[in-house]
Coordinates of C-alpha atoms in Angstrom, one line a residue:
Chain A
M1 CA -11.4 -31.1 24.5
F2 CA -13.3 -29.6 21.6
I3 CA -11.9 -32.1 19.2
A4 CA -12.9 -35.2 21.2
P5 CA -16.3 -36.0 19.7
A6 CA -15.2 -35.4 16.1
A7 CA -11.9 -37.3 16.8
L8 CA -13.9 -40.2 18.2
G9 CA -16.2 -40.2 15.1
F10 CA -13.2 -40.0 12.8
V11 CA -11.3 -42.8 14.4
V12 CA -14.3 -45.2 14.7
F13 CA -16.1 -44.5 11.4
F14 CA -13.4 -43.3 9.1
L15 CA -9.9 -44.4 10.1
Y16 CA -10.7 -47.8 11.6
P17 CA -13.0 -48.8 8.7
A18 CA -10.4 -47.7 6.2
L19 CA -7.8 -49.9 7.8
R20 CA -10.3 -52.7 8.2
G21 CA -11.1 -52.3 4.5
F22 CA -7.6 -53.2 3.6
Y23 CA -7.7 -56.1 6.0
F24 CA -10.9 -57.5 4.5
S25 CA -9.5 -57.2 1.0
L26 CA -6.9 -59.8 2.1
T27 CA -9.5 -62.3 3.4
Q28 CA -12.3 -64.5 2.2
Y29 CA -15.4 -63.5 4.0
N30 CA -19.1 -64.3 3.3
L31 CA -20.5 -62.1 6.1
L32 CA -21.6 -65.0 8.2
G33 CA -18.5 -66.8 9.6
T34 CA -15.2 -65.1 10.4
P35 CA -12.9 -63.7 7.7
Q36 CA -10.3 -66.1 6.5
W37 CA -6.8 -64.7 5.8
I38 CA -5.9 -65.5 2.2
G39 CA -3.2 -62.9 1.5
F40 CA -3.2 -61.3 -1.9
A41 CA -5.4 -64.0 -3.6
N42 CA -8.3 -61.6 -4.2
F43 CA -6.0 -59.1 -5.9
A44 CA -4.5 -61.9 -8.0
E45 CA -8.0 -62.9 -9.1
I46 CA -9.1 -59.4 -10.2
P47 CA -7.1 -59.2 -13.4
H48 CA -8.6 -62.6 -14.5
D49 CA -12.2 -61.5 -13.8
P50 CA -14.0 -60.7 -17.0
L51 CA -16.8 -59.1 -15.1
F52 CA -14.4 -56.7 -13.4
W53 CA -13.0 -55.6 -16.8
N54 CA -16.5 -55.3 -18.1
S55 CA -17.6 -53.1 -15.2
L56 CA -14.5 -50.9 -15.6
K57 CA -15.2 -50.5 -19.3
V58 CA -18.9 -49.7 -18.7
T59 CA -18.0 -47.2 -16.0
V60 CA -15.4 -45.4 -18.1
E61 CA -17.9 -45.2 -20.9
Y62 CA -20.3 -43.7 -18.5
V63 CA -17.8 -41.2 -17.0
V64 CA -16.6 -40.0 -20.4
L65 CA -20.2 -39.3 -21.7
N66 CA -21.3 -37.9 -18.4
I67 CA -18.3 -35.6 -17.7
G68 CA -17.8 -34.7 -21.3
F69 CA -21.2 -33.3 -22.0
Q70 CA -21.8 -32.0 -18.5
T71 CA -18.6 -29.9 -18.4
V72 CA -19.2 -28.4 -21.8
I73 CA -22.9 -27.6 -20.9
A74 CA -21.8 -26.2 -17.5
V75 CA -19.2 -23.9 -18.9
L76 CA -21.8 -22.7 -21.5
L77 CA -24.5 -22.1 -18.9
A78 CA -22.0 -20.3 -16.6
V79 CA -20.9 -17.9 -19.3
L80 CA -24.5 -17.3 -20.3
M81 CA -25.4 -16.6 -16.7
Q82 CA -22.6 -14.2 -16.3
R83 CA -23.4 -12.3 -19.5
L84 CA -27.1 -12.4 -19.4
T85 CA -28.5 -12.4 -15.9
T86 CA -27.5 -12.8 -12.3
S87 CA -31.1 -13.4 -11.3
T88 CA -31.5 -15.8 -8.4
L89 CA -34.6 -17.1 -10.1
V90 CA -32.6 -18.4 -13.1
R91 CA -29.9 -19.9 -11.0
G92 CA -32.4 -21.4 -8.6
A93 CA -34.3 -23.0 -11.5
L94 CA -31.1 -24.5 -12.9
L95 CA -30.2 -25.9 -9.5
L96 CA -33.6 -27.5 -9.0
P97 CA -32.8 -31.0 -10.4
W98 CA -29.8 -31.2 -8.1
L99 CA -32.0 -30.8 -5.0
I100 CA -34.0 -33.9 -5.7
S101 CA -32.4 -37.3 -5.1
N102 CA -30.8 -39.5 -7.7
V103 CA -33.6 -42.0 -7.1
I104 CA -36.3 -39.5 -8.0
A105 CA -34.4 -38.2 -11.0
A106 CA -34.0 -41.8 -12.2
L107 CA -37.6 -42.6 -11.7
T108 CA -38.8 -39.5 -13.4
W109 CA -36.8 -40.2 -16.5
F110 CA -37.7 -43.9 -16.3
W111 CA -41.2 -42.7 -16.8
L112 CA -40.4 -40.0 -19.5
L113 CA -38.5 -42.6 -21.5
D114 CA -40.9 -45.5 -21.1
Y115 CA -41.1 -47.6 -24.2
Q116 CA -44.8 -47.7 -24.6
I117 CA -46.3 -44.6 -23.1
G118 CA -43.3 -42.4 -22.2
L119 CA -43.5 -38.9 -23.6
V120 CA -40.1 -39.0 -25.4
N121 CA -41.0 -42.2 -27.3
Q122 CA -44.4 -40.6 -28.2
F123 CA -42.5 -37.7 -29.6
L124 CA -40.1 -40.0 -31.6
S125 CA -43.0 -41.9 -33.1
W126 CA -44.7 -38.6 -34.0
L127 CA -41.5 -37.7 -35.8
G128 CA -41.7 -41.0 -37.6
V129 CA -38.6 -42.4 -35.9
D130 CA -38.5 -45.9 -34.3
R131 CA -39.2 -46.1 -30.6
I132 CA -36.1 -46.6 -28.4
A133 CA -36.0 -48.9 -25.3
F134 CA -33.7 -46.4 -23.7
F135 CA -32.9 -48.4 -20.5
A136 CA -33.0 -51.8 -22.1
D137 CA -31.1 -51.3 -25.3
N138 CA -27.5 -52.4 -25.6
F139 CA -26.4 -49.2 -27.2
W140 CA -28.6 -46.7 -25.4
A141 CA -28.6 -47.9 -21.8
I142 CA -25.3 -46.2 -20.7
P143 CA -25.8 -43.0 -22.6
T144 CA -29.3 -42.8 -21.1
I145 CA -28.0 -43.2 -17.6
A146 CA -25.3 -40.6 -18.3
M147 CA -28.0 -38.3 -19.7
V148 CA -30.2 -38.6 -16.5
N149 CA -27.3 -37.6 -14.4
I150 CA -26.2 -34.8 -16.7
W151 CA -29.8 -33.4 -16.3
R152 CA -29.5 -33.6 -12.5
N153 CA -26.0 -32.1 -12.2
M154 CA -25.5 -29.7 -15.0
G155 CA -27.0 -26.7 -13.1
Y156 CA -25.0 -27.5 -10.0
T157 CA -21.7 -27.8 -12.0
A158 CA -22.6 -24.6 -13.9
L159 CA -22.9 -22.7 -10.5
L160 CA -19.4 -24.0 -9.5
V161 CA -18.0 -22.7 -12.8
F162 CA -19.9 -19.5 -12.4
A163 CA -18.3 -18.9 -9.0
G164 CA -14.9 -19.4 -10.8
L165 CA -15.8 -16.9 -13.5
Q166 CA -16.4 -14.3 -10.7
T167 CA -12.7 -14.5 -9.8
I168 CA -11.6 -13.2 -13.2
P169 CA -11.1 -9.5 -12.9
R170 CA -13.1 -7.2 -15.2
Y171 CA -10.1 -5.1 -16.3
V172 CA -8.7 -8.1 -18.2
Y173 CA -11.8 -8.0 -20.5
E174 CA -11.8 -4.2 -20.6
A175 CA -8.2 -4.2 -21.8
A176 CA -9.0 -6.9 -24.4
A177 CA -12.0 -4.9 -25.6
I178 CA -9.9 -1.8 -26.1
D179 CA -7.6 -3.9 -28.2
G180 CA -10.6 -4.8 -30.4
C181 CA -10.9 -8.4 -29.2
S182 CA -14.2 -10.0 -30.0
E183 CA -16.3 -11.8 -27.4
W184 CA -15.7 -15.2 -29.1
R185 CA -11.9 -14.7 -28.9
A186 CA -12.1 -13.3 -25.4
F187 CA -13.8 -16.6 -24.3
W188 CA -11.0 -18.8 -25.8
R189 CA -8.1 -16.5 -25.0
I190 CA -9.1 -15.1 -21.6
T191 CA -12.0 -16.9 -19.9
L192 CA -10.9 -20.5 -20.5
P193 CA -7.2 -20.1 -19.6
L194 CA -8.0 -18.1 -16.5
L195 CA -10.7 -20.5 -15.5
R196 CA -8.3 -23.4 -15.6
P197 CA -7.6 -23.9 -11.9
V198 CA -11.3 -23.8 -11.0
L199 CA -12.1 -26.1 -13.9
A200 CA -9.4 -28.5 -12.7
M201 CA -11.0 -28.7 -9.2
V202 CA -14.5 -29.1 -10.7
L203 CA -13.3 -31.9 -13.0
V204 CA -11.6 -33.7 -10.1
L205 CA -14.8 -33.5 -8.0
T206 CA -17.2 -34.5 -10.8
V207 CA -15.0 -37.3 -12.2
T208 CA -14.6 -38.8 -8.7
G209 CA -18.3 -38.6 -8.2
S210 CA -19.1 -39.9 -11.6
F211 CA -17.0 -43.0 -11.1
Q212 CA -19.1 -43.9 -8.1
V213 CA -22.4 -43.9 -10.0
F214 CA -24.8 -46.3 -8.3
D215 CA -28.2 -45.0 -7.5
T216 CA -29.4 -44.5 -11.0
V217 CA -28.4 -48.0 -12.1
A218 CA -29.8 -49.6 -8.9
V219 CA -33.2 -48.0 -9.4
T220 CA -33.5 -48.5 -13.2
T221 CA -31.6 -51.2 -14.9
K222 CA -30.0 -53.1 -12.0
G223 CA -26.9 -53.7 -14.1
G224 CA -28.8 -55.1 -17.1
P225 CA -29.5 -55.9 -19.8
V226 CA -27.0 -58.7 -19.0
N227 CA -23.9 -56.7 -18.0
I228 CA -24.4 -53.6 -20.1
T229 CA -24.9 -51.2 -17.2
R230 CA -23.1 -53.1 -14.4
V231 CA -20.9 -50.2 -13.3
I232 CA -18.1 -50.8 -10.9
Q233 CA -19.9 -49.6 -7.7
F234 CA -22.9 -51.8 -8.5
Y235 CA -20.6 -54.8 -9.2
I236 CA -18.9 -54.2 -5.8
Y237 CA -22.3 -54.0 -4.1
Q238 CA -23.5 -57.2 -5.7
K239 CA -20.3 -59.1 -4.9
A240 CA -20.5 -58.0 -1.2
F241 CA -24.2 -58.5 -0.5
A242 CA -25.6 -60.8 -3.2
D243 CA -22.7 -63.2 -3.9
G244 CA -21.4 -63.3 -0.3
Q245 CA -17.9 -62.4 -1.4
F246 CA -17.2 -59.6 0.9
G247 CA -13.5 -60.0 0.9
Y248 CA -13.4 -59.8 -2.9
A249 CA -15.7 -56.8 -2.9
S250 CA -13.3 -55.1 -0.5
A251 CA -10.4 -55.8 -2.8
L252 CA -12.4 -54.3 -5.7
S253 CA -13.0 -51.2 -3.6
V254 CA -9.3 -50.9 -2.9
V255 CA -8.7 -51.0 -6.7
L256 CA -11.4 -48.3 -7.2
F257 CA -9.7 -46.2 -4.5
V258 CA -6.4 -46.5 -6.3
I259 CA -7.9 -45.7 -9.7
L260 CA -9.6 -42.5 -8.3
A261 CA -6.4 -41.4 -6.5
V262 CA -4.3 -41.8 -9.7
L263 CA -6.9 -40.1 -11.8
A264 CA -7.2 -37.1 -9.4
A265 CA -3.4 -36.7 -9.3
L266 CA -3.2 -36.9 -13.1
Q267 CA -5.9 -34.3 -13.6
L268 CA -4.4 -31.9 -11.1
R269 CA -1.0 -32.4 -12.7
L270 CA -2.1 -32.1 -16.3
L271 CA -4.3 -29.0 -15.7
R272 CA -1.6 -27.4 -13.5
A273 CA -4.3 -26.8 -10.9
G274 CA -2.0 -25.2 -8.3
E275 CA -1.0 -22.2 -10.4
S276 CA -3.0 -19.5 -12.0
D277 CA -2.1 -17.6 -15.1
L278 CA -3.4 -14.5 -13.4
A279 CA -0.8 -12.3 -11.7
Chain B
M1 CA -15.6 -14.5 -0.3
S2 CA -15.5 -11.8 -2.8
T3 CA -18.4 -12.0 -5.1
V4 CA -18.2 -9.3 -7.7
S5 CA -21.4 -9.0 -9.6
L6 CA -20.9 -8.5 -13.3
Q7 CA -24.1 -7.2 -14.7
Q8 CA -23.0 -5.2 -17.7
P9 CA -21.6 -6.9 -20.8
L10 CA -17.9 -7.2 -20.4
V11 CA -16.7 -6.8 -23.9
R12 CA -18.5 -4.6 -26.4
A13 CA -18.4 -6.0 -29.9
P14 CA -17.6 -3.5 -32.5
R15 CA -21.1 -3.2 -33.9
R16 CA -24.4 -2.9 -32.0
R17 CA -26.3 -5.1 -34.4
R18 CA -24.1 -8.1 -33.8
V19 CA -24.5 -7.6 -30.1
R20 CA -28.3 -7.8 -30.4
W21 CA -28.2 -10.9 -32.5
G22 CA -25.7 -12.5 -30.2
R23 CA -27.7 -11.7 -27.1
G24 CA -30.9 -13.0 -28.7
L25 CA -29.2 -16.3 -29.5
A26 CA -27.7 -16.5 -26.0
W27 CA -31.1 -16.0 -24.5
A28 CA -32.5 -18.7 -26.8
V29 CA -29.9 -21.2 -25.6
M30 CA -30.5 -20.2 -22.0
I31 CA -34.3 -20.6 -22.3
L32 CA -33.8 -24.0 -24.0
F33 CA -31.8 -25.3 -21.1
L34 CA -34.3 -23.8 -18.6
V35 CA -37.1 -25.7 -20.4
L36 CA -35.1 -28.9 -20.4
T37 CA -34.4 -28.5 -16.7
L38 CA -37.9 -27.6 -15.6
F39 CA -40.1 -29.7 -18.0
P40 CA -39.6 -33.0 -16.2
F41 CA -41.0 -31.3 -13.0
L42 CA -44.1 -30.3 -14.8
W43 CA -44.4 -33.9 -16.2
I44 CA -44.2 -35.2 -12.6
I45 CA -47.0 -33.0 -11.5
R46 CA -49.1 -33.7 -14.6
T47 CA -48.7 -37.5 -14.1
A48 CA -49.3 -37.4 -10.4
L49 CA -52.7 -35.7 -11.0
S50 CA -53.7 -38.3 -13.6
T51 CA -55.5 -41.7 -13.3
T52 CA -52.9 -44.4 -14.0
R53 CA -55.4 -46.6 -16.0
S54 CA -56.2 -43.7 -18.3
L55 CA -52.5 -42.7 -19.0
P56 CA -52.1 -44.9 -22.1
S57 CA -55.1 -43.3 -23.8
A58 CA -53.4 -39.9 -23.9
P59 CA -49.7 -40.4 -23.3
S60 CA -48.7 -37.0 -24.7
D61 CA -51.4 -34.7 -23.3
L62 CA -49.8 -31.9 -21.4
L63 CA -52.7 -31.7 -18.9
P64 CA -53.5 -34.4 -16.4
V65 CA -55.4 -37.4 -17.9
D66 CA -58.6 -38.0 -16.1
F67 CA -57.8 -35.5 -13.3
T68 CA -57.8 -37.0 -9.8
W69 CA -56.2 -36.5 -6.4
G70 CA -56.4 -40.3 -6.1
A71 CA -52.7 -40.9 -6.6
F72 CA -51.8 -38.7 -3.6
A73 CA -54.6 -40.4 -1.5
R74 CA -53.2 -43.8 -2.4
V75 CA -49.6 -42.8 -1.5
L76 CA -50.6 -41.3 1.8
G77 CA -52.8 -44.3 2.6
L78 CA -56.1 -42.3 2.5
S79 CA -57.9 -44.5 -0.1
S80 CA -59.3 -48.0 0.3
R81 CA -57.7 -51.0 -1.4
A82 CA -60.5 -51.3 -3.9
Q83 CA -60.3 -47.6 -4.9
A84 CA -56.6 -47.9 -5.3
I85 CA -56.9 -50.9 -7.6
A86 CA -59.6 -49.3 -9.7
Q87 CA -57.3 -46.4 -10.4
G88 CA -54.4 -48.6 -11.4
G89 CA -52.6 -48.8 -8.0
S90 CA -51.2 -52.1 -6.7
G91 CA -53.5 -52.2 -3.7
A92 CA -50.5 -53.2 -1.5
S93 CA -50.2 -50.9 1.5
V94 CA -47.2 -48.6 1.2
N95 CA -46.4 -47.3 4.6
F96 CA -45.5 -43.9 3.3
W97 CA -45.8 -42.0 6.6
L98 CA -43.4 -44.4 8.2
Y99 CA -40.8 -43.8 5.5
L100 CA -41.3 -40.1 5.7
R101 CA -40.7 -40.2 9.4
N102 CA -37.6 -42.3 9.0
S103 CA -36.2 -39.9 6.4
A104 CA -36.9 -37.0 8.7
V105 CA -35.3 -38.7 11.7
Y106 CA -32.3 -39.8 9.7
A107 CA -31.7 -36.4 8.1
T108 CA -32.4 -34.4 11.2
G109 CA -30.2 -36.6 13.4
V110 CA -27.3 -36.5 11.1
T111 CA -27.6 -32.7 10.6
I112 CA -27.8 -31.8 14.3
G113 CA -24.9 -34.0 15.4
Q114 CA -22.6 -33.2 12.5
V115 CA -23.1 -29.4 12.6
F116 CA -22.5 -29.2 16.3
F117 CA -19.6 -31.6 16.7
S118 CA -17.9 -30.4 13.5
S119 CA -18.2 -26.8 14.7
M120 CA -16.5 -27.8 17.9
A121 CA -13.7 -29.5 16.0
A122 CA -13.5 -26.5 13.6
Y123 CA -13.1 -24.2 16.6
A124 CA -10.2 -26.3 17.9
F125 CA -8.5 -26.3 14.5
A126 CA -9.1 -22.6 13.8
R127 CA -8.8 -20.9 17.2
L128 CA -7.0 -23.0 19.7
R129 CA -3.3 -23.8 19.8
W130 CA -2.3 -27.3 20.6
R131 CA 0.5 -29.8 19.7
G132 CA -0.1 -31.8 16.6
R133 CA -2.9 -29.6 15.4
N134 CA -1.8 -29.2 11.8
L135 CA -1.0 -32.9 11.5
V136 CA -4.4 -34.0 12.8
F137 CA -6.1 -31.5 10.5
A138 CA -4.1 -32.9 7.5
I139 CA -5.3 -36.4 8.4
F140 CA -8.9 -35.2 8.6
L141 CA -8.6 -33.6 5.2
G142 CA -7.0 -36.7 3.8
A143 CA -10.3 -38.5 4.4
L144 CA -11.9 -36.3 1.8
L145 CA -10.0 -38.2 -0.8
V146 CA -11.3 -41.6 0.2
P147 CA -14.3 -42.8 -1.9
P148 CA -17.2 -43.4 0.4
I149 CA -17.8 -47.0 -0.6
F150 CA -14.3 -47.9 0.7
T151 CA -15.3 -47.0 4.3
Q152 CA -18.9 -47.9 3.9
L153 CA -18.3 -51.6 3.4
P154 CA -16.4 -52.0 6.6
N155 CA -18.8 -49.6 8.4
F156 CA -21.6 -52.0 7.5
I157 CA -19.7 -54.8 9.3
L158 CA -19.1 -52.4 12.2
I159 CA -22.7 -51.5 12.5
K160 CA -23.7 -55.1 12.2
N161 CA -21.3 -56.1 15.0
M162 CA -22.7 -53.4 17.2
G163 CA -26.1 -54.9 16.7
L164 CA -27.4 -51.7 15.1
L165 CA -28.3 -53.1 11.7
N166 CA -31.8 -51.9 10.6
T167 CA -32.0 -49.3 13.3
L168 CA -32.1 -45.6 12.9
P169 CA -29.1 -45.0 15.2
G170 CA -27.1 -47.4 13.1
M171 CA -27.9 -45.3 10.0
I172 CA -27.1 -42.0 11.8
L173 CA -24.0 -42.8 13.8
P174 CA -21.2 -42.9 11.1
T175 CA -21.8 -39.2 10.0
F176 CA -23.1 -38.0 13.4
F177 CA -19.8 -36.8 14.8
M178 CA -18.1 -35.3 11.8
T179 CA -17.5 -35.4 8.1
P180 CA -14.2 -33.9 6.8
F181 CA -16.2 -31.5 4.6
A182 CA -18.2 -30.1 7.5
V183 CA -15.1 -29.5 9.6
F184 CA -13.3 -27.9 6.7
F185 CA -16.3 -25.7 5.9
M186 CA -16.7 -24.4 9.4
R187 CA -13.0 -23.9 9.9
Q188 CA -12.7 -21.7 6.8
F189 CA -15.2 -19.3 8.4
M190 CA -13.8 -19.4 11.9
L191 CA -10.3 -18.5 10.7
G192 CA -11.7 -15.1 9.7
I193 CA -13.1 -14.2 13.1
N194 CA -11.4 -11.3 14.7
H195 CA -8.9 -12.3 17.5
E196 CA -9.7 -9.2 19.6
I197 CA -13.1 -10.4 20.5
E198 CA -11.7 -13.6 22.0
E199 CA -8.9 -11.8 23.7
S200 CA -11.3 -9.4 25.4
A201 CA -13.4 -12.4 26.4
A202 CA -10.3 -14.0 27.9
L203 CA -9.5 -10.9 29.8
D204 CA -13.0 -11.1 31.3
G205 CA -12.1 -14.5 32.5
A206 CA -14.1 -16.6 30.0
G207 CA -12.7 -20.1 29.4
P208 CA -12.7 -21.8 26.0
W209 CA -16.1 -23.3 26.6
R210 CA -17.7 -20.0 27.4
T211 CA -15.9 -18.4 24.5
F212 CA -17.2 -21.1 22.1
F213 CA -20.8 -21.0 23.2
R214 CA -21.2 -17.3 23.8
I215 CA -19.0 -15.8 21.1
I216 CA -17.9 -18.2 18.4
L217 CA -21.1 -20.1 17.9
P218 CA -23.4 -17.1 17.7
L219 CA -20.9 -15.4 15.3
S220 CA -20.9 -18.6 13.1
S221 CA -24.6 -19.0 13.0
A222 CA -24.9 -17.9 9.3
P223 CA -22.4 -20.5 7.9
A224 CA -23.6 -23.1 10.4
T225 CA -27.2 -22.7 9.0
T226 CA -25.9 -23.0 5.4
L227 CA -24.0 -26.1 6.4
A228 CA -27.0 -27.5 8.1
I229 CA -29.2 -27.1 5.0
L230 CA -26.6 -28.7 2.8
I231 CA -26.1 -31.7 5.1
F232 CA -29.9 -32.1 5.5
I233 CA -30.5 -32.1 1.7
T234 CA -27.6 -34.6 1.1
T235 CA -28.7 -36.9 3.9
W236 CA -32.4 -36.7 2.8
N237 CA -31.3 -37.7 -0.7
D238 CA -28.9 -40.4 0.4
Y239 CA -29.6 -43.8 -1.0
F240 CA -26.5 -46.1 -0.8
W241 CA -25.9 -46.1 3.0
P242 CA -29.6 -46.5 4.0
L243 CA -29.9 -49.3 1.4
L244 CA -27.0 -51.1 3.1
V245 CA -28.0 -50.8 6.8
G246 CA -31.7 -49.9 6.7
N247 CA -33.4 -51.9 4.0
T248 CA -36.2 -53.5 6.0
G249 CA -39.8 -52.3 6.5
S250 CA -39.4 -50.5 9.7
T251 CA -36.3 -48.4 9.0
R252 CA -36.7 -47.8 5.3
V253 CA -36.2 -44.2 4.2
L254 CA -38.1 -42.6 1.3
T255 CA -35.3 -43.0 -1.3
V256 CA -35.1 -46.8 -0.6
A257 CA -38.8 -47.1 -0.4
L258 CA -39.3 -45.5 -3.8
G259 CA -37.0 -48.0 -5.4
V260 CA -39.2 -50.8 -3.9
F261 CA -42.5 -49.0 -4.7
E262 CA -41.5 -49.0 -8.4
S263 CA -41.1 -52.8 -8.6
Q264 CA -44.2 -53.5 -6.4
T265 CA -46.7 -53.6 -9.3
P266 CA -48.5 -56.8 -10.2
S267 CA -49.3 -56.3 -13.9
G268 CA -45.9 -55.3 -15.1
S269 CA -46.8 -51.7 -15.9
P270 CA -46.0 -49.6 -12.9
D271 CA -48.5 -47.3 -11.2
W272 CA -47.0 -44.2 -12.7
A273 CA -49.4 -41.7 -11.2
G274 CA -48.8 -43.2 -7.7
L275 CA -45.1 -43.3 -8.3
M276 CA -44.9 -39.6 -9.4
A277 CA -47.2 -38.5 -6.5
A278 CA -44.8 -40.4 -4.2
T279 CA -41.7 -38.7 -5.7
L280 CA -43.4 -35.3 -5.2
V281 CA -44.2 -36.0 -1.6
A282 CA -40.7 -37.3 -1.1
A283 CA -39.1 -34.2 -2.7
A284 CA -41.4 -31.7 -1.0
P285 CA -39.4 -31.1 2.3
V286 CA -36.2 -30.3 0.3
L287 CA -38.1 -28.1 -2.2
I288 CA -39.7 -26.2 0.7
L289 CA -36.3 -25.8 2.3
F290 CA -35.0 -24.5 -1.0
I291 CA -37.7 -22.0 -1.5
A292 CA -37.1 -20.7 2.1
F293 CA -33.3 -20.5 1.8
A294 CA -32.7 -20.2 -2.0
R295 CA -30.2 -17.4 -1.7
K296 CA -28.2 -19.1 1.0
I297 CA -28.0 -22.4 -0.8
I298 CA -27.1 -20.9 -4.2
D299 CA -24.4 -18.7 -2.8
S300 CA -22.9 -21.5 -0.7
I301 CA -22.3 -23.5 -3.9
G302 CA -19.8 -21.0 -5.2
Y303 CA -18.3 -20.9 -1.7
S304 CA -17.6 -24.6 -1.2
G305 CA -16.8 -25.4 -4.7
G306 CA -14.7 -22.5 -5.7
K307 CA -12.3 -23.2 -2.8

């Protein structure tokens, strides 16, 4: 049977771990002994865990900054690409940061934003502004991490939106032009509404990804200073492998799963992703 | 996929003058974003060709400070310990070739297995009729919604129980047989293959295996290549999973090693030139792949995302 290898892989590495994930979330397990069944104790503990709430707050802050700016920039770039050039060179250049790993993107900006000799701080002091410890400052740490990932993903997201723009038929714009509609109005009245289903899918994909930010934090701030950048995935990782609370970490990952599922459903619903205004 | 190219301006503003101003402004914004996108790459190259010890003396020079290939030599293990320290390196040996090899084995292994087995599954979902097909496909698709970390924690235990922790097979196995995305991607293409080709093959007495290898696979070579490139890039850049199961000296991949390399400096200030040279070497295979297949990669992004 053709399906056999994939089915084997699916059952062993997706289905079985998923079920086991739920099981671990109901146990106390430090990776060494055997998991001890403790029922829903982990879940009962989560609401009283200040570090969990902190990680959720930090993650939401990151997601809002990351997705907010990234989506606006991506739509802007996509429209610009559509109107100005379809050159592969331009699209390729915008995609370049997405091809390198999160780790490399993080290290590159760690260097560019270095407090002492980073280029950005040189520029700031040349302007006469105080230097900023981007990754170590209570206020700037999360916006900085969000910025690094906007830099890496904006071109990719713009290409997704660009693909969506191609599905809007030309005659709609032509008709609008005949009616004397300006470009600015055409964007708000035609492009955005017709782009809605694509935008909804792009948002679900990017928000889900954004919630699982890990690499950038792990390479640069490691959750610090104190808990300022301890995003939820990094918290889960620390609980599982540094604190020896694998069961509790599993329970947290169940919570993350539920949050993401609810968010995805909400977005699809609110943006009426299933239906198009075209036709 | 229908890709209509829209080269001409879509809506003509009433007056030409305004159009020219608008276009000028639009180009200015576009160029600003291109500069923001590309400048960090220039800075990586500039730093990689500098001497770390001299960097603080000219932190905003656009050209390499105290030009040297030393950082690359240090990263690739071609310079002596004394030389490395003199230039601001740590002097500790970084086994870069080993990490490069591990990354290559990890990414290649995952790519080959996943493309082949996912294509087989896609064939079964798209072209063969069997009981429960739609249900099984729905379950496969459902896995797309599960956040990776949810299955990765238990998978860590599984790999540990199998005794494969800190081995390359242990890193490769979970995504060797399939990912829901790969099956979905190949199925989309295979649904569009003409039925008559298969029917005539069946008339000639070809069984499903012959049909798959002789007809379906060759016909699917274009999307399979695209998928392979995407999987290779994703796996090459992967950090979380290799960090969980392969974070020891002998199985470390480049992404994990780079994180360690950064914190491996004695004086507090990292060896920036070495670090930037290392990131360049680590990114090189993917960048070369991109130059070779730019069109394919760029077009595929509309394809998979617009769906």
